[in-house]
mmCIF file of C-alpha atoms in Angstrom:
data_model
loop_
_atom_site.group_PDB
_atom_site.id
_atom_site.type_symbol
_atom_site.label_atom_id
_atom_site.label_comp_id
_atom_site.label_asym_id
_atom_site.label_seq_id
_atom_site.Cartn_x
_atom_site.Cartn_y
_atom_site.Cartn_z
ATOM 1 C CA MET A 1 14.244 254.365 88.317
ATOM 2 C CA LEU A 2 15.729 252.536 85.333
ATOM 3 C CA SER A 3 13.600 252.762 82.224
ATOM 4 C CA ILE A 4 14.105 249.964 79.710
ATOM 5 C CA GLY A 5 12.679 250.415 76.234
ATOM 6 C CA LEU A 6 11.615 247.506 74.054
ATOM 7 C CA GLU A 7 14.196 246.815 71.369
ATOM 8 C CA GLU A 8 15.824 243.836 69.691
ATOM 9 C CA ILE A 9 18.336 242.029 71.901
ATOM 10 C CA GLY A 10 20.974 239.828 70.279
ATOM 11 C CA THR A 11 21.446 236.133 71.039
ATOM 12 C CA GLY A 12 25.234 236.288 71.274
ATOM 13 C CA SER A 13 25.693 233.979 68.316
ATOM 14 C CA THR A 14 29.119 234.104 66.705
ATOM 15 C CA LYS A 15 30.442 234.124 63.159
ATOM 16 C CA ARG A 16 32.915 231.334 62.414
ATOM 17 C CA ARG A 17 36.434 232.239 61.420
ATOM 18 C CA LEU A 18 36.854 231.549 57.720
ATOM 19 C CA SER A 19 39.241 228.669 57.101
ATOM 20 C CA ARG A 20 39.993 226.216 54.358
ATOM 21 C CA SER A 21 38.203 222.887 54.569
ATOM 22 C CA VAL A 22 39.902 219.500 54.857
ATOM 23 C CA SER A 23 38.129 216.262 53.973
ATOM 24 C CA ILE A 24 38.940 213.173 56.039
ATOM 25 C CA ALA A 25 37.506 210.072 54.427
ATOM 26 C CA TYR A 26 37.086 206.355 54.797
ATOM 27 C CA LYS A 27 35.336 204.763 51.828
ATOM 28 C CA GLU A 28 32.014 206.618 51.452
ATOM 29 C CA LYS A 29 32.277 208.279 54.879
ATOM 30 C CA ILE A 30 33.610 211.844 54.561
ATOM 31 C CA VAL A 31 34.145 214.137 57.540
ATOM 32 C CA VAL A 32 34.801 217.766 56.617
ATOM 33 C CA VAL A 33 36.852 219.899 59.015
ATOM 34 C CA GLY A 34 36.849 223.649 58.489
ATOM 35 C CA GLY A 35 35.142 225.910 55.993
ATOM 36 C CA ASP A 36 31.459 226.221 56.835
ATOM 37 C CA ALA A 37 31.196 222.620 58.097
ATOM 38 C CA PRO A 38 29.952 222.044 61.663
ATOM 39 C CA ILE A 39 32.622 221.770 64.352
ATOM 40 C CA VAL A 40 33.717 218.120 64.441
ATOM 41 C CA VAL A 41 33.987 216.075 67.656
ATOM 42 C CA GLN A 42 36.895 213.676 67.945
ATOM 43 C CA SER A 43 38.483 211.477 70.601
ATOM 44 C CA MET A 44 41.405 209.128 71.179
ATOM 45 C CA THR A 45 41.676 205.543 72.378
ATOM 46 C CA ASN A 46 43.737 204.582 75.420
ATOM 47 C CA THR A 47 44.092 200.884 74.595
ATOM 48 C CA ASP A 48 47.297 199.171 73.525
ATOM 49 C CA THR A 49 46.972 199.526 69.747
ATOM 50 C CA ALA A 50 48.741 196.188 69.272
ATOM 51 C CA ASP A 51 45.587 194.665 70.801
ATOM 52 C CA ALA A 52 43.593 194.933 67.584
ATOM 53 C CA VAL A 53 40.339 193.539 68.976
ATOM 54 C CA GLY A 54 40.394 195.587 72.185
ATOM 55 C CA THR A 55 41.226 198.750 70.268
ATOM 56 C CA ALA A 56 38.507 198.112 67.679
ATOM 57 C CA ILE A 57 35.959 197.638 70.461
ATOM 58 C CA GLN A 58 36.902 200.962 72.070
ATOM 59 C CA VAL A 59 36.840 202.732 68.708
ATOM 60 C CA LYS A 60 33.343 201.336 68.183
ATOM 61 C CA GLU A 61 32.243 202.600 71.605
ATOM 62 C CA LEU A 62 33.640 206.069 70.921
ATOM 63 C CA ALA A 63 32.050 206.198 67.472
ATOM 64 C CA ARG A 64 28.655 205.101 68.811
ATOM 65 C CA ALA A 65 28.952 207.781 71.504
ATOM 66 C CA GLY A 66 29.291 210.345 68.706
ATOM 67 C CA SER A 67 33.005 210.703 68.014
ATOM 68 C CA GLU A 68 33.261 211.591 64.331
ATOM 69 C CA LEU A 69 36.999 210.935 64.159
ATOM 70 C CA VAL A 70 39.000 208.580 66.389
ATOM 71 C CA ARG A 71 42.753 208.785 66.911
ATOM 72 C CA ILE A 72 44.888 205.779 67.834
ATOM 73 C CA THR A 73 48.503 205.605 69.018
ATOM 74 C CA VAL A 74 50.931 204.132 66.481
ATOM 75 C CA ASN A 75 54.114 203.909 68.501
ATOM 76 C CA ASN A 76 55.890 200.695 67.535
ATOM 77 C CA PRO A 77 55.971 197.979 64.856
ATOM 78 C CA GLU A 78 53.369 195.880 66.680
ATOM 79 C CA ALA A 79 50.922 198.794 66.732
ATOM 80 C CA ALA A 80 51.556 199.634 63.076
ATOM 81 C CA ALA A 81 51.023 196.006 62.079
ATOM 82 C CA ALA A 82 47.731 195.932 63.999
ATOM 83 C CA VAL A 83 46.177 198.993 62.316
ATOM 84 C CA PRO A 84 44.873 197.157 59.205
ATOM 85 C CA TYR A 85 43.314 194.501 61.429
ATOM 86 C CA ILE A 86 41.658 197.177 63.576
ATOM 87 C CA ARG A 87 40.168 198.646 60.403
ATOM 88 C CA GLU A 88 39.060 195.175 59.330
ATOM 89 C CA GLN A 89 37.346 194.524 62.677
ATOM 90 C CA LEU A 90 35.572 197.888 62.487
ATOM 91 C CA ASP A 91 34.349 197.084 58.982
ATOM 92 C CA LYS A 92 32.906 193.801 60.242
ATOM 93 C CA MET A 93 31.061 195.716 62.974
ATOM 94 C CA GLY A 94 29.730 198.277 60.501
ATOM 95 C CA ILE A 95 31.778 201.146 61.965
ATOM 96 C CA ASP A 96 33.041 203.498 59.256
ATOM 97 C CA VAL A 97 34.570 206.192 61.480
ATOM 98 C CA PRO A 98 37.873 207.484 60.015
ATOM 99 C CA LEU A 99 40.986 206.520 61.984
ATOM 100 C CA ILE A 100 43.818 208.953 62.719
ATOM 101 C CA GLY A 101 47.319 207.696 63.404
ATOM 102 C CA ASP A 102 49.204 209.494 66.193
ATOM 103 C CA PHE A 103 52.950 209.408 65.471
ATOM 104 C CA HIS A 104 55.946 210.463 67.561
ATOM 105 C CA TYR A 105 59.681 209.843 67.117
ATOM 106 C CA ASN A 106 59.478 206.941 64.640
ATOM 107 C CA GLY A 107 56.530 207.782 62.413
ATOM 108 C CA HIS A 108 58.681 208.055 59.305
ATOM 109 C CA THR A 109 59.907 204.494 59.816
ATOM 110 C CA LEU A 110 56.543 202.982 60.700
ATOM 111 C CA LEU A 111 54.699 204.536 57.767
ATOM 112 C CA ALA A 112 57.413 203.425 55.348
ATOM 113 C CA ASP A 113 57.768 199.891 56.739
ATOM 114 C CA TYR A 114 54.035 199.216 57.124
ATOM 115 C CA PRO A 115 52.286 200.435 53.966
ATOM 116 C CA ASP A 116 49.031 198.701 54.930
ATOM 117 C CA CYS A 117 48.992 200.831 58.086
ATOM 118 C CA ALA A 118 49.671 203.990 56.086
ATOM 119 C CA GLN A 119 46.790 203.133 53.757
ATOM 120 C CA ALA A 120 44.302 202.066 56.458
ATOM 121 C CA LEU A 121 44.612 205.351 58.345
ATOM 122 C CA SER A 122 42.535 208.287 57.134
ATOM 123 C CA LYS A 123 44.808 210.991 58.572
ATOM 124 C CA TYR A 124 48.208 211.338 60.232
ATOM 125 C CA ARG A 125 49.060 213.439 63.281
ATOM 126 C CA ILE A 126 52.657 214.681 63.258
ATOM 127 C CA ASN A 127 54.233 216.453 66.226
ATOM 128 C CA PRO A 128 57.071 218.583 64.777
ATOM 129 C CA GLY A 129 58.825 218.586 68.146
ATOM 130 C CA ASN A 130 59.097 214.793 68.075
ATOM 131 C CA VAL A 131 60.095 213.960 64.491
ATOM 132 C CA GLY A 132 63.825 213.987 65.132
ATOM 133 C CA GLN A 133 66.760 216.036 66.375
ATOM 134 C CA GLY A 134 69.433 217.968 64.542
ATOM 135 C CA ALA A 135 70.119 217.028 60.936
ATOM 136 C CA LYS A 136 67.665 214.135 61.082
ATOM 137 C CA ARG A 137 64.706 216.356 61.886
ATOM 138 C CA ASP A 138 64.146 217.855 58.436
ATOM 139 C CA SER A 139 64.638 214.594 56.539
ATOM 140 C CA GLN A 140 62.348 212.606 58.830
ATOM 141 C CA PHE A 141 59.633 215.263 58.673
ATOM 142 C CA ALA A 142 59.992 215.253 54.876
ATOM 143 C CA GLN A 143 59.622 211.457 54.777
ATOM 144 C CA MET A 144 56.316 211.622 56.653
ATOM 145 C CA ILE A 145 54.960 214.389 54.438
ATOM 146 C CA GLU A 146 56.025 212.548 51.303
ATOM 147 C CA LEU A 147 54.216 209.424 52.528
ATOM 148 C CA ALA A 148 51.100 211.496 53.262
ATOM 149 C CA CYS A 149 51.280 212.775 49.672
ATOM 150 C CA ARG A 150 51.780 209.254 48.309
ATOM 151 C CA TYR A 151 48.725 207.906 50.104
ATOM 152 C CA ASN A 152 46.699 211.116 49.674
ATOM 153 C CA LYS A 153 46.192 211.564 53.428
ATOM 154 C CA PRO A 154 45.577 214.811 55.317
ATOM 155 C CA VAL A 155 47.896 215.702 58.179
ATOM 156 C CA ARG A 156 47.464 217.482 61.484
ATOM 157 C CA ILE A 157 50.629 219.305 62.410
ATOM 158 C CA GLY A 158 50.140 219.221 66.154
ATOM 159 C CA VAL A 159 52.489 221.303 68.287
ATOM 160 C CA ASN A 160 52.513 220.723 72.044
ATOM 161 C CA TRP A 161 54.289 222.888 74.584
ATOM 162 C CA GLY A 162 55.428 219.750 76.398
ATOM 163 C CA SER A 163 57.432 218.657 73.369
ATOM 164 C CA LEU A 164 58.342 221.862 71.583
ATOM 165 C CA ASP A 165 61.136 221.858 68.995
ATOM 166 C CA GLN A 166 64.071 222.945 71.152
ATOM 167 C CA ALA A 167 66.146 224.271 68.252
ATOM 168 C CA LEU A 168 63.297 226.540 67.185
ATOM 169 C CA LEU A 169 62.709 227.662 70.765
ATOM 170 C CA ALA A 170 66.417 228.501 71.146
ATOM 171 C CA ARG A 171 66.323 230.505 67.923
ATOM 172 C CA ILE A 172 63.346 232.556 69.070
ATOM 173 C CA MET A 173 64.888 233.101 72.503
ATOM 174 C CA ASP A 174 68.048 234.421 70.855
ATOM 175 C CA GLU A 175 66.016 236.770 68.663
ATOM 176 C CA ASN A 176 64.120 237.974 71.721
ATOM 177 C CA ALA A 177 67.334 238.617 73.663
ATOM 178 C CA GLN A 178 68.451 241.002 70.942
ATOM 179 C CA ARG A 179 65.341 243.154 71.249
ATOM 180 C CA SER A 180 65.685 246.506 73.005
ATOM 181 C CA THR A 181 62.668 245.536 75.095
ATOM 182 C CA PRO A 182 62.484 241.726 75.253
ATOM 183 C CA PHE A 183 59.134 239.972 75.460
ATOM 184 C CA SER A 184 58.251 237.960 78.552
ATOM 185 C CA ALA A 185 59.142 234.266 78.733
ATOM 186 C CA GLN A 186 55.443 233.443 78.393
ATOM 187 C CA SER A 187 55.133 235.492 75.212
ATOM 188 C CA VAL A 188 58.241 233.820 73.789
ATOM 189 C CA MET A 189 56.669 230.428 74.422
ATOM 190 C CA TYR A 190 53.472 231.489 72.644
ATOM 191 C CA HIS A 191 55.496 232.757 69.710
ATOM 192 C CA ALA A 192 57.472 229.505 69.503
ATOM 193 C CA LEU A 193 54.307 227.380 69.449
ATOM 194 C CA ILE A 194 52.682 229.428 66.714
ATOM 195 C CA THR A 195 55.874 229.710 64.671
ATOM 196 C CA SER A 196 56.422 225.953 64.840
ATOM 197 C CA ALA A 197 52.894 225.218 63.597
ATOM 198 C CA ILE A 198 52.925 227.698 60.712
ATOM 199 C CA GLU A 199 56.521 227.120 59.578
ATOM 200 C CA ASN A 200 55.990 223.352 59.486
ATOM 201 C CA ALA A 201 52.730 223.775 57.581
ATOM 202 C CA GLU A 202 54.530 225.924 55.011
ATOM 203 C CA ARG A 203 57.323 223.356 54.825
ATOM 204 C CA ALA A 204 54.747 220.606 54.220
ATOM 205 C CA GLU A 205 53.326 222.619 51.327
ATOM 206 C CA GLU A 206 56.814 223.062 49.873
ATOM 207 C CA LEU A 207 57.181 219.283 50.003
ATOM 208 C CA GLY A 208 53.994 218.844 47.973
ATOM 209 C CA LEU A 209 51.206 218.478 50.535
ATOM 210 C CA ALA A 210 48.188 220.419 49.320
ATOM 211 C CA GLN A 211 46.824 223.310 51.381
ATOM 212 C CA ASP A 212 43.530 221.459 51.798
ATOM 213 C CA LYS A 213 45.322 218.541 53.474
ATOM 214 C CA ILE A 214 46.646 220.452 56.509
ATOM 215 C CA ILE A 215 45.119 221.042 59.960
ATOM 216 C CA LEU A 216 46.987 222.814 62.759
ATOM 217 C CA SER A 217 46.942 222.640 66.537
ATOM 218 C CA CYS A 218 48.938 224.281 69.338
ATOM 219 C CA LYS A 219 48.179 222.416 72.559
ATOM 220 C CA VAL A 220 48.831 223.842 76.033
ATOM 221 C CA SER A 221 47.371 222.974 79.429
ATOM 222 C CA GLY A 222 46.560 226.472 80.742
ATOM 223 C CA VAL A 223 43.199 228.029 79.923
ATOM 224 C CA GLN A 224 44.436 231.586 79.378
ATOM 225 C CA ASP A 225 47.487 230.270 77.500
ATOM 226 C CA LEU A 226 45.301 228.316 75.081
ATOM 227 C CA ILE A 227 43.033 231.290 74.446
ATOM 228 C CA ALA A 228 45.977 233.604 73.782
ATOM 229 C CA VAL A 229 47.750 231.166 71.453
ATOM 230 C CA TYR A 230 44.702 230.303 69.365
ATOM 231 C CA ARG A 231 43.588 233.897 69.004
ATOM 232 C CA GLU A 232 46.946 234.700 67.448
ATOM 233 C CA LEU A 233 47.133 231.469 65.449
ATOM 234 C CA GLY A 234 43.654 232.126 64.041
ATOM 235 C CA ARG A 235 44.678 235.656 63.067
ATOM 236 C CA LEU A 236 47.837 234.586 61.267
ATOM 237 C CA CYS A 237 46.600 231.667 59.159
ATOM 238 C CA ASP A 238 43.557 230.174 57.487
ATOM 239 C CA TYR A 239 44.300 226.495 58.106
ATOM 240 C CA PRO A 240 41.523 224.622 59.970
ATOM 241 C CA LEU A 241 42.288 224.501 63.692
ATOM 242 C CA HIS A 242 42.040 221.535 66.041
ATOM 243 C CA LEU A 243 41.106 222.724 69.556
ATOM 244 C CA GLY A 244 41.907 221.005 72.794
ATOM 245 C CA LEU A 245 43.289 221.769 76.228
ATOM 246 C CA THR A 246 46.037 219.192 76.583
ATOM 247 C CA GLU A 247 46.333 217.301 79.871
ATOM 248 C CA ALA A 248 43.127 218.968 81.070
ATOM 249 C CA GLY A 249 42.971 216.706 84.126
ATOM 250 C CA MET A 250 40.469 214.457 85.876
ATOM 251 C CA GLY A 251 36.819 214.849 86.800
ATOM 252 C CA SER A 252 35.290 218.257 87.299
ATOM 253 C CA LYS A 253 38.654 220.028 86.969
ATOM 254 C CA GLY A 254 39.236 218.667 83.476
ATOM 255 C CA ILE A 255 35.658 219.349 82.401
ATOM 256 C CA VAL A 256 35.603 222.907 83.756
ATOM 257 C CA ALA A 257 39.017 223.817 82.346
ATOM 258 C CA SER A 258 38.210 222.432 78.902
ATOM 259 C CA THR A 259 34.814 224.101 78.842
ATOM 260 C CA ALA A 260 36.226 227.464 79.913
ATOM 261 C CA ALA A 261 38.938 227.472 77.244
ATOM 262 C CA LEU A 262 37.027 225.987 74.322
ATOM 263 C CA SER A 263 33.872 228.013 74.914
ATOM 264 C CA VAL A 264 35.689 231.348 74.763
ATOM 265 C CA LEU A 265 37.450 230.418 71.524
ATOM 266 C CA MET A 266 34.413 228.942 69.810
ATOM 267 C CA GLN A 267 32.313 231.939 70.818
ATOM 268 C CA GLU A 268 34.887 234.032 68.939
ATOM 269 C CA GLY A 269 34.546 231.773 65.904
ATOM 270 C CA ILE A 270 37.864 229.978 66.429
ATOM 271 C CA GLY A 271 38.043 226.199 66.085
ATOM 272 C CA ASP A 272 36.978 223.594 63.528
ATOM 273 C CA THR A 273 37.350 220.320 65.428
ATOM 274 C CA VAL A 274 37.570 219.641 69.177
ATOM 275 C CA ARG A 275 38.833 216.982 71.511
ATOM 276 C CA VAL A 276 38.304 217.133 75.273
ATOM 277 C CA SER A 277 41.368 215.505 76.852
ATOM 278 C CA LEU A 278 40.018 214.107 80.117
ATOM 279 C CA THR A 279 42.037 211.779 82.313
ATOM 280 C CA PRO A 280 39.633 208.904 83.000
ATOM 281 C CA GLU A 281 39.150 207.597 86.496
ATOM 282 C CA PRO A 282 40.383 204.012 86.981
ATOM 283 C CA GLY A 283 37.973 201.849 85.014
ATOM 284 C CA GLY A 284 36.142 204.977 83.844
ATOM 285 C CA ASP A 285 34.256 205.369 80.594
ATOM 286 C CA ARG A 286 36.480 206.732 77.811
ATOM 287 C CA CYS A 287 33.334 207.973 76.055
ATOM 288 C CA LYS A 288 32.966 210.695 78.696
ATOM 289 C CA GLU A 289 35.306 212.956 76.738
ATOM 290 C CA VAL A 290 32.971 212.623 73.741
ATOM 291 C CA TYR A 291 29.879 213.471 75.796
ATOM 292 C CA VAL A 292 31.569 216.539 77.294
ATOM 293 C CA ALA A 293 32.637 217.833 73.873
ATOM 294 C CA GLN A 294 29.115 217.342 72.546
ATOM 295 C CA GLU A 295 27.562 219.053 75.544
ATOM 296 C CA ILE A 296 29.870 222.063 75.203
ATOM 297 C CA LEU A 297 28.859 222.477 71.566
ATOM 298 C CA GLN A 298 25.180 221.877 72.227
ATOM 299 C CA THR A 299 24.824 224.132 75.254
ATOM 300 C CA MET A 300 26.515 226.890 73.231
ATOM 301 C CA GLY A 301 23.993 226.380 70.455
ATOM 302 C CA LEU A 302 26.650 225.405 67.908
ATOM 303 C CA ARG A 303 25.450 221.846 67.243
ATOM 304 C CA LYS A 304 22.799 219.384 68.387
ATOM 305 C CA PHE A 305 23.649 215.809 69.321
ATOM 306 C CA MET A 306 20.981 214.475 71.656
ATOM 307 C CA PRO A 307 17.857 215.643 73.478
ATOM 308 C CA MET A 308 18.705 217.923 76.390
ATOM 309 C CA VAL A 309 17.382 217.184 79.871
ATOM 310 C CA ILE A 310 16.525 220.278 81.904
ATOM 311 C CA ALA A 311 16.415 219.536 85.631
ATOM 312 C CA CYS A 312 16.314 221.706 88.726
ATOM 313 C CA PRO A 313 19.181 221.482 91.249
ATOM 314 C CA GLY A 314 16.901 220.693 94.180
ATOM 315 C CA CYS A 315 16.395 222.595 97.412
ATOM 316 C CA GLY A 316 14.599 222.306 100.736
ATOM 317 C CA ARG A 317 11.324 221.918 98.857
ATOM 318 C CA THR A 318 12.595 218.765 97.131
ATOM 319 C CA THR A 319 13.836 216.470 99.859
ATOM 320 C CA SER A 320 12.676 213.464 97.820
ATOM 321 C CA THR A 321 15.253 211.976 95.461
ATOM 322 C CA VAL A 322 12.569 210.902 93.007
ATOM 323 C CA PHE A 323 13.157 213.756 90.556
ATOM 324 C CA GLN A 324 16.944 213.253 90.704
ATOM 325 C CA GLU A 325 16.586 209.567 89.896
ATOM 326 C CA LEU A 326 14.071 210.285 87.146
ATOM 327 C CA ALA A 327 16.315 212.933 85.535
ATOM 328 C CA ASP A 328 19.255 210.518 85.602
ATOM 329 C CA ASP A 329 17.149 207.662 84.220
ATOM 330 C CA ILE A 330 15.779 209.777 81.395
ATOM 331 C CA GLN A 331 19.196 211.156 80.455
ATOM 332 C CA SER A 332 20.667 207.640 80.374
ATOM 333 C CA PHE A 333 17.672 206.402 78.371
ATOM 334 C CA LEU A 334 18.075 209.154 75.776
ATOM 335 C CA ARG A 335 21.825 208.559 75.424
ATOM 336 C CA GLU A 336 21.310 204.820 74.975
ATOM 337 C CA GLN A 337 18.675 205.373 72.299
ATOM 338 C CA MET A 338 20.519 208.004 70.255
ATOM 339 C CA PRO A 339 22.686 205.689 68.081
ATOM 340 C CA THR A 340 19.408 204.218 66.742
ATOM 341 C CA TRP A 341 17.218 207.309 66.973
ATOM 342 C CA LYS A 342 19.553 209.550 64.967
ATOM 343 C CA LEU A 343 19.077 207.164 62.027
ATOM 344 C CA GLN A 344 15.343 206.637 62.451
ATOM 345 C CA PHE A 345 14.112 209.980 63.766
ATOM 346 C CA PRO A 346 15.872 212.967 62.167
ATOM 347 C CA GLY A 347 15.642 216.104 64.308
ATOM 348 C CA VAL A 348 15.180 214.259 67.601
ATOM 349 C CA GLU A 349 18.528 215.627 68.828
ATOM 350 C CA GLY A 350 16.839 219.026 69.188
ATOM 351 C CA MET A 351 14.185 217.811 71.614
ATOM 352 C CA ASN A 352 14.102 219.211 75.180
ATOM 353 C CA VAL A 353 12.874 217.251 78.184
ATOM 354 C CA ALA A 354 12.258 218.876 81.585
ATOM 355 C CA VAL A 355 12.267 216.973 84.883
ATOM 356 C CA MET A 356 11.393 219.343 87.702
ATOM 357 C CA GLY A 357 11.153 218.790 91.437
ATOM 358 C CA CYS A 358 8.393 221.021 92.810
ATOM 359 C CA ILE A 359 5.635 223.497 92.041
ATOM 360 C CA VAL A 360 7.781 226.681 92.121
ATOM 361 C CA ASN A 361 9.263 226.477 88.619
ATOM 362 C CA GLY A 362 8.156 222.985 87.670
ATOM 363 C CA PRO A 363 5.041 223.724 85.599
ATOM 364 C CA GLY A 364 6.587 226.761 83.916
ATOM 365 C CA GLU A 365 9.826 224.994 82.927
ATOM 366 C CA SER A 366 7.851 221.939 81.791
ATOM 367 C CA LYS A 367 5.746 224.098 79.486
ATOM 368 C CA HIS A 368 8.882 225.495 77.821
ATOM 369 C CA ALA A 369 10.135 221.983 76.989
ATOM 370 C CA ASN A 370 8.811 219.620 74.335
ATOM 371 C CA ILE A 371 7.946 217.227 77.149
ATOM 372 C CA GLY A 372 8.083 218.110 80.817
ATOM 373 C CA ILE A 373 7.095 216.602 84.119
ATOM 374 C CA SER A 374 6.671 218.468 87.394
ATOM 375 C CA LEU A 375 7.138 216.095 90.311
ATOM 376 C CA PRO A 376 5.662 216.847 93.734
ATOM 377 C CA GLY A 377 7.898 218.539 96.255
ATOM 378 C CA THR A 378 7.859 218.129 100.008
ATOM 379 C CA GLY A 379 4.310 218.402 101.307
ATOM 380 C CA GLU A 380 2.761 218.657 97.843
ATOM 381 C CA SER A 381 0.082 216.264 96.613
ATOM 382 C CA SER A 382 1.497 213.117 95.042
ATOM 383 C CA ALA A 383 0.606 214.043 91.488
ATOM 384 C CA ALA A 384 2.962 214.764 88.583
ATOM 385 C CA PRO A 385 1.469 216.787 85.720
ATOM 386 C CA VAL A 386 3.001 216.132 82.301
ATOM 387 C CA PHE A 387 3.157 218.887 79.695
ATOM 388 C CA ILE A 388 3.557 218.207 75.979
ATOM 389 C CA ASP A 389 4.460 221.153 73.757
ATOM 390 C CA GLY A 390 3.318 223.608 76.418
ATOM 391 C CA VAL A 391 -0.037 221.987 77.141
ATOM 392 C CA LYS A 392 -0.908 219.851 80.149
ATOM 393 C CA ALA A 393 -1.572 216.405 78.718
ATOM 394 C CA MET A 394 -2.019 214.148 81.751
ATOM 395 C CA THR A 395 -1.144 213.596 85.400
ATOM 396 C CA LEU A 396 0.939 210.641 86.549
ATOM 397 C CA ARG A 397 0.552 209.012 89.963
ATOM 398 C CA GLY A 398 1.759 205.929 91.748
ATOM 399 C CA GLU A 399 4.993 203.975 91.856
ATOM 400 C CA ASN A 400 5.575 203.651 88.084
ATOM 401 C CA ILE A 401 5.958 207.331 87.214
ATOM 402 C CA ALA A 402 9.462 206.799 85.798
ATOM 403 C CA LYS A 403 8.443 204.006 83.432
ATOM 404 C CA ASP A 404 5.237 205.806 82.457
ATOM 405 C CA PHE A 405 7.131 209.002 81.653
ATOM 406 C CA GLN A 406 9.749 207.107 79.670
ATOM 407 C CA LYS A 407 6.970 205.620 77.527
ATOM 408 C CA ILE A 408 5.500 209.094 76.983
ATOM 409 C CA VAL A 409 8.905 210.303 75.748
ATOM 410 C CA LEU A 410 9.226 207.332 73.398
ATOM 411 C CA ASP A 411 5.714 207.859 72.010
ATOM 412 C CA TYR A 412 6.479 211.540 71.436
ATOM 413 C CA VAL A 413 9.678 210.734 69.531
ATOM 414 C CA GLN A 414 7.933 208.165 67.337
ATOM 415 C CA SER A 415 5.031 210.486 66.519
ATOM 416 C CA HIS A 416 6.959 213.756 65.991
ATOM 417 C CA TYR A 417 10.257 212.788 64.349
ATOM 418 C CA GLN A 418 9.407 210.229 61.697
ATOM 419 C CA SER A 419 11.522 210.520 58.545
#
């Protein structure tokens, strides 16, 4: 028989990889990426940037959902010309989230020709595989870095295996072919991604961009590929790292793949800012990628963004859909309230709410939460005990249980989290 002695058991918490910190600012709003700052959540619009009003509205939605940085595509003169107006619209709406400009192919031209755009952005994303070919590559990369220096903007050097610098890849393949025991094609690809990121960061420093103005990323779409690349990238440099599984996919596939990759890396202390790249369903909510990123961080215990709803999955004891509807209603209610609550009720993001479906685990789980309700299962009496901080406080009955419980949650927030 196994004998287990009583001794301290660890929580599995991780120590963050030590990196430099980069400040990304807009007026008084400063978002710090790296160092000992919390991991930052960011997202990207999918509007036509030339539509200044439509883009500003989506940026506002993403910021209110909790995106601390928002990236916008700057792909043509019309988009570049619209950026200052997007910033102006956001200012009118009271949204101070920093904007990141995403540049490919013609960034050197757009930043030079549209100085108001260059100034309105808080950070530039440069893909070294898409800055130019041949002799033009180095000069066009240099132009973008020089403009970043002129406007005092940080830069993410973002390598992507779908647009890798082909000259660099050819060089590394040639070097590999000369080895007595060549590396696999997969390993060569990893090496090319990492080399591109670090060499371009070093080149940016040579051009005058300060070390504390550089963030790196190496995006791939395979979970094991991303883990392997970032482990090595994190070992070789101390730049802050932007994490994200590129082209993660739609629905549950995209969520699961992103969660699997990012969780492993963050558990190992790798990663300073994250974006979950979900393909939205037609007409879907772009903010979903923000919620998923927040939930990954919160369920791992790395940050807190909003009260967590604990709910049972249901079984043959819970043929009623009442607890499912109540859990969904409460979660939606909490998410809707958070933009206001986080300003009025500091600490509320750490609250736990339990919505359980029957007597088996319902009372016990409810006692572990700040507020919990145990709804009746099949054949149980139509009474729903409510527990507050582990103590049974009341029993709800009737057709208005959902509204009554929502009011109990609101009263708890107002009485326990006043500033």
